[in-house]
Amino acid sequence: MIMLREQANLAKQSTYALMITSSALRNAALLSMAAALEENVELILNENEKDLSAAAQNGRGEAMLDRLRLTKERVFDMAQGLRKVAALPDPIGGEDFSILRPNGIRIARRRVPLGLIAIIYEARPNVTADAIGLCLKSGNAVILRGGSEAIHSNVAVADVMAQAAYESGLPEGCIQLVRDTSRETATELMRLNSLVDVLIPRGGAELIQSVVRNATVPVIETGVGICHTYVNAAADFDMAAEIVYNAKVSRPAVCNAMETLLIDEAIASRCLPKIAAPLIKRGVELRGCERTRAILLEAIEATEQDWYTEYHDYILSIRVVDGLEQAIAHINKYGSHHSECIVTNDYMAAERFLNEADAAAVYVNASTRFTDGEEFGLGAEIGISTQKLHARGPMGLNELTSVKYIVRGDGQIR
Amino acid sequence: MIMLREQANLAKQSTYALMITSSALRNAALLSMAAALEENVELILNENEKDLSAAAQNGRGEAMLDRLRLTKERVFDMAQGLRKVAALPDPIGGEDFSILRPNGIRIARRRVPLGLIAIIYEARPNVTADAIGLCLKSGNAVILRGGSEAIHSNVAVADVMAQAAYESGLPEGCIQLVRDTSRETATELMRLNSLVDVLIPRGGAELIQSVVRNATVPVIETGVGICHTYVNAAADFDMAAEIVYNAKVSRPAVCNAMETLLIDEAIASRCLPKIAAPLIKRGVELRGCERTRAILLEAIEATEQDWYTEYHDYILSIRVVDGLEQAIAHINKYGSHHSECIVTNDYMAAERFLNEADAAAVYVNASTRFTDGEEFGLGAEIGISTQKLHARGPMGLNELTSVKYIVRGDGQIR
């Protein structure tokens, strides 16, 4: 089996050729990779079948099988995703700062690829195609380490794409999939400092924490979302109920789903029952503070731990607050700085919330479910950063770039 | 002694108030801190004297004593530095992207502070004042951990500045200096993940490597500079000699100084003696490849290790290359991706070098010594990033900011 360091070396070597490819070449390669996925759909589905059987034999649940499963439609969706990425503007090569200095040297800051991007992810094989597409579009080489459950699918997808990329004229080695899915190899990947320019983990809290603890290469932390909706005293009750229902129920397993409702005491007794009724009907478990439970008899007691919890499930914690300041303090203490919403018609309250809630995305009167690269108009997304360094919130193609300073002189010395 | 975690907690708590301060208030505080440094110059010099005596007793050399030493002039320079930072534009609050989505939600990306910035540095007490100034200007709290050699000076400077900041109305706790200079405390600071938003090490290669290996908080790697000057066959020989002399000799201990000269074989026998003569006169030790030594009898043999070495000294390694491609390959293999220069009058060679040399700053016909925030027109500098994530090259005030997405709706759900 090819060793990890050898793979990373091949990928790193390819970055020097890759960073000077034209966007015409990179886009043609993406289209050719899309066609190759469609042409090889039978092969990919056969390999996927091996992963599905293994998972079934290992007694994995239906949720895991669904995440693993590829269908003809899903493979064609992966191909369409690549075509969409090909159609986006090239993030590379433009200059966004330039200055002529008094001594005559001219300086410009140019967008360049990051170099080699490593992605560690879990069981969804479509991430393989998405990540390859976004990294190559932005002129980066990529080394992928997916979960062992999806290894046959991932190898098939990556091999088909690497072959098409090479035949299109992209440098050899720019797409690497790590075959060895052991934990040791993942840790080794996190520590390849002169080779990997950035590591992006995509997955659950445990994976992210393992990367943050173990990595010595630069990391972008993604994904954990403890999102709040705060219903201010000046809220429209119907709007509040709709936004809360959508943020909690439309897709509870994703990171931009809501976990905690905060509501002003002044309106809690009138508004909370209105918000709670559809949630209860939908089977959402409510966990409340003391003041909540005095109003909603259905709510069980929320513990301190609840405020720190991303349920990923049909569970909602509820806290009645004294007002705006307590709501913001709660969010800044317990939140994961992902997405936070205020429902209100009070202008000053809205502006203070936008300024003071410390999160990647702060909302007035809209569901936190919109925190997403496509929904934000970024065209595509490789993940949602919950750190403040380099990228915060949905990461599109621009977030997969770095800069270099171009300095032109005619003999200047200092 | 106050515990590190308690200090970091106080600083983190202050970030919520700090991020909504006006730039008028932050600038007034900077001016007041400048005045306070000048007013307290005697106190600061007295404390500095303690560090100097201890260093002398410990047998530290004159270079270290010079780095440690404060004078009235140096303290006044620190104050002037703060006034200059106060006069710079505020990097916070502007929005650089905005979009109205088809569903009516309006999204803007706003510049916000990073939050709490940690700086680990070595023996120069002026870093204390510089770092505090840049962090507060950009709305960030700061926790500083300087070297034990400068502890009395650092405490004095930080205390004077923290007092002035507080009296100016900045939130209490936003300036923290770690009193305990043990290695364990430094390591603890590198791992305060929910408190420290970014850690910037400033110092030698050993410190940087220790941070990269041990930190679990986001880090910006700075400072190591293995910079090359490549004299292309189409170079003006006089210009080449001047640029090389300046890049090597003007200040060999800094990161943008030159370590290795690459020169095209086609001109080496005529040009190398011209470049070498003033260097030899200045006492620079030359270490060359075989082809170099056939031309320069003064050069001793360069080993493979020389190409990887930042000398910080009057030593220059020299390699004769076949041409542009070999020069770029050498730079990308052995360089630290800091600053690289080509001297040439060949247009295509210049453009290829700018595109293909993989470094934070790439030069045509100017000394690499210009890689610096002030020289690049960024107004000030907290360090020079040699990584690609978040910031690359000189980091000014903009590099001390993050973003948040502001989303305004009227009830949208997904």
Tab-separated table of N, CA and C in Angstrom, chain B residues 287-342:
chain	number	residue	atom	x	y	z
B	287	ARG	N	29.697	30.345	1.287
B	287	ARG	CA	29.667	28.882	1.207
B	287	ARG	C	29.028	28.511	-0.124
B	288	GLY	N	29.773	27.811	-0.980
B	288	GLY	CA	29.269	27.620	-2.338
B	288	GLY	C	29.179	26.181	-2.783
B	289	CYS	N	28.410	25.968	-3.836
B	289	CYS	CA	28.366	24.679	-4.514
B	289	CYS	C	29.662	24.517	-5.306
B	290	GLU	N	29.825	23.373	-5.942
B	290	GLU	CA	31.062	23.100	-6.663
B	290	GLU	C	31.322	24.140	-7.745
B	291	ARG	N	30.280	24.470	-8.529
B	291	ARG	CA	30.470	25.425	-9.623
B	291	ARG	C	30.815	26.816	-9.087
B	292	THR	N	30.260	27.144	-7.933
B	292	THR	CA	30.604	28.433	-7.311
B	292	THR	C	32.074	28.463	-6.934
B	293	ARG	N	32.547	27.358	-6.322
B	293	ARG	CA	33.911	27.326	-5.803
B	293	ARG	C	34.950	27.305	-6.915
B	294	ALA	N	34.503	26.873	-8.117
B	294	ALA	CA	35.424	26.926	-9.246
B	294	ALA	C	35.666	28.374	-9.667
B	295	ILE	N	34.718	29.253	-9.320
B	295	ILE	CA	34.835	30.669	-9.688
B	295	ILE	C	35.360	31.498	-8.516
B	296	LEU	N	34.799	31.244	-7.312
B	296	LEU	CA	35.182	32.003	-6.114
B	296	LEU	C	36.048	31.123	-5.233
B	297	LEU	N	37.344	31.352	-5.272
B	297	LEU	CA	38.230	30.480	-4.501
B	297	LEU	C	38.053	30.712	-3.008
B	298	GLU	N	37.486	31.874	-2.625
B	298	GLU	CA	37.278	32.184	-1.205
B	298	GLU	C	36.155	31.356	-0.588
B	299	ALA	N	35.269	30.830	-1.414
B	299	ALA	CA	34.089	30.143	-0.872
B	299	ALA	C	34.457	28.770	-0.331
B	300	ILE	N	33.938	28.466	0.884
B	300	ILE	CA	34.092	27.105	1.387
B	300	ILE	C	32.918	26.270	0.899
B	301	GLU	N	32.974	24.968	1.168
B	301	GLU	CA	31.969	24.085	0.592
B	301	GLU	C	30.631	24.211	1.320
B	302	ALA	N	29.574	24.371	0.556
B	302	ALA	CA	28.227	24.372	1.144
B	302	ALA	C	27.711	22.951	1.193
B	303	THR	N	27.114	22.578	2.330
B	303	THR	CA	26.519	21.250	2.437
B	303	THR	C	25.013	21.362	2.171
B	304	GLU	N	24.363	20.215	2.009
B	304	GLU	CA	22.903	20.177	1.826
B	304	GLU	C	22.222	20.970	2.946
B	305	GLN	N	22.754	20.855	4.166
B	305	GLN	CA	22.146	21.534	5.307
B	305	GLN	C	22.178	23.063	5.154
B	306	ASP	N	23.215	23.569	4.461
B	306	ASP	CA	23.295	25.022	4.271
B	306	ASP	C	22.068	25.570	3.554
B	307	TRP	N	21.569	24.835	2.576
B	307	TRP	CA	20.421	25.362	1.803
B	307	TRP	C	19.180	25.509	2.684
B	308	TYR	N	19.139	24.756	3.778
B	308	TYR	CA	17.980	24.812	4.687
B	308	TYR	C	18.188	25.798	5.839
B	309	THR	N	19.303	26.528	5.841
B	309	THR	CA	19.671	27.264	7.048
B	309	THR	C	19.427	28.768	6.965
B	310	GLU	N	18.773	29.292	8.010
B	310	GLU	CA	18.665	30.745	8.185
B	310	GLU	C	19.828	31.142	9.098
B	311	TYR	N	20.855	31.756	8.503
B	311	TYR	CA	22.075	32.002	9.286
B	311	TYR	C	21.898	33.080	10.349
B	312	HIS	N	21.090	34.098	10.054
B	312	HIS	CA	21.012	35.245	10.964
B	312	HIS	C	22.385	35.857	11.169
B	313	ASP	N	23.218	35.804	10.172
B	313	ASP	CA	24.624	36.162	10.397
B	313	ASP	C	25.270	36.552	9.065
B	314	TYR	N	26.511	36.988	9.136
B	314	TYR	CA	27.245	37.389	7.925
B	314	TYR	C	27.776	36.160	7.192
B	315	ILE	N	26.858	35.324	6.761
B	315	ILE	CA	27.192	34.106	6.013
B	315	ILE	C	26.236	34.054	4.825
B	316	LEU	N	26.745	33.694	3.664
B	316	LEU	CA	25.890	33.580	2.482
B	316	LEU	C	26.195	32.262	1.783
B	317	SER	N	25.142	31.495	1.474
B	317	SER	CA	25.351	30.314	0.644
B	317	SER	C	25.076	30.685	-0.815
B	318	ILE	N	25.818	30.071	-1.718
B	318	ILE	CA	25.741	30.430	-3.141
B	318	ILE	C	25.636	29.159	-3.985
B	319	ARG	N	24.667	29.160	-4.903
B	319	ARG	CA	24.561	28.016	-5.806
B	319	ARG	C	24.438	28.513	-7.245
B	320	VAL	N	25.238	27.946	-8.112
B	320	VAL	CA	25.116	28.227	-9.543
B	320	VAL	C	24.052	27.292	-10.109
B	321	VAL	N	23.069	27.875	-10.811
B	321	VAL	CA	21.969	27.049	-11.352
B	321	VAL	C	21.991	27.104	-12.882
B	322	ASP	N	21.310	26.111	-13.497
B	322	ASP	CA	21.275	26.043	-14.961
B	322	ASP	C	20.424	27.155	-15.552
B	323	GLY	N	19.417	27.593	-14.785
B	323	GLY	CA	18.532	28.637	-15.306
B	323	GLY	C	17.322	28.800	-14.416
B	324	LEU	N	16.325	29.499	-14.923
B	324	LEU	CA	15.131	29.875	-14.174
B	324	LEU	C	14.454	28.694	-13.478
B	325	GLU	N	14.275	27.599	-14.229
B	325	GLU	CA	13.516	26.489	-13.651
B	325	GLU	C	14.213	25.887	-12.446
B	326	GLN	N	15.536	25.735	-12.574
B	326	GLN	CA	16.261	25.159	-11.446
B	326	GLN	C	16.255	26.124	-10.250
B	327	ALA	N	16.287	27.413	-10.547
B	327	ALA	CA	16.247	28.402	-9.460
B	327	ALA	C	14.913	28.310	-8.710
B	328	ILE	N	13.815	28.262	-9.459
B	328	ILE	CA	12.491	28.186	-8.823
B	328	ILE	C	12.351	26.880	-8.051
B	329	ALA	N	12.827	25.780	-8.639
B	329	ALA	CA	12.728	24.487	-7.954
B	329	ALA	C	13.526	24.527	-6.645
B	330	HIS	N	14.708	25.132	-6.675
B	330	HIS	CA	15.513	25.247	-5.447
B	330	HIS	C	14.751	26.045	-4.386
B	331	ILE	N	14.197	27.169	-4.791
B	331	ILE	CA	13.476	28.038	-3.853
B	331	ILE	C	12.275	27.317	-3.237
B	332	ASN	N	11.515	26.629	-4.086
B	332	ASN	CA	10.318	25.962	-3.562
B	332	ASN	C	10.670	24.770	-2.683
B	333	LYS	N	11.847	24.198	-2.897
B	333	LYS	CA	12.249	23.060	-2.067
B	333	LYS	C	12.855	23.511	-0.734
B	334	TYR	N	13.794	24.456	-0.797
B	334	TYR	CA	14.568	24.783	0.397
B	334	TYR	C	14.069	26.033	1.132
B	335	GLY	N	13.297	26.872	0.473
B	335	GLY	CA	12.901	28.147	1.061
B	335	GLY	C	11.891	27.977	2.185
B	336	SER	N	11.664	29.051	2.914
B	336	SER	CA	10.640	29.040	3.961
B	336	SER	C	9.416	29.824	3.506
B	337	HIS	N	9.326	30.104	2.195
B	337	HIS	CA	8.134	30.752	1.632
B	337	HIS	C	7.912	32.140	2.209
B	338	HIS	N	9.011	32.838	2.460
B	338	HIS	CA	8.944	34.178	3.047
B	338	HIS	C	9.092	35.220	1.929
B	339	SER	N	10.317	35.477	1.453
B	339	SER	CA	10.553	36.510	0.441
B	339	SER	C	11.606	36.021	-0.541
B	340	GLU	N	11.316	36.170	-1.835
B	340	GLU	CA	12.196	35.646	-2.875
B	340	GLU	C	12.324	36.695	-3.965
B	341	CYS	N	13.537	36.863	-4.486
B	341	CYS	CA	13.774	37.917	-5.481
B	341	CYS	C	14.455	37.370	-6.731
B	342	ILE	N	14.026	37.865	-7.891
B	342	ILE	CA	14.763	37.650	-9.130
B	342	ILE	C	15.327	38.995	-9.573
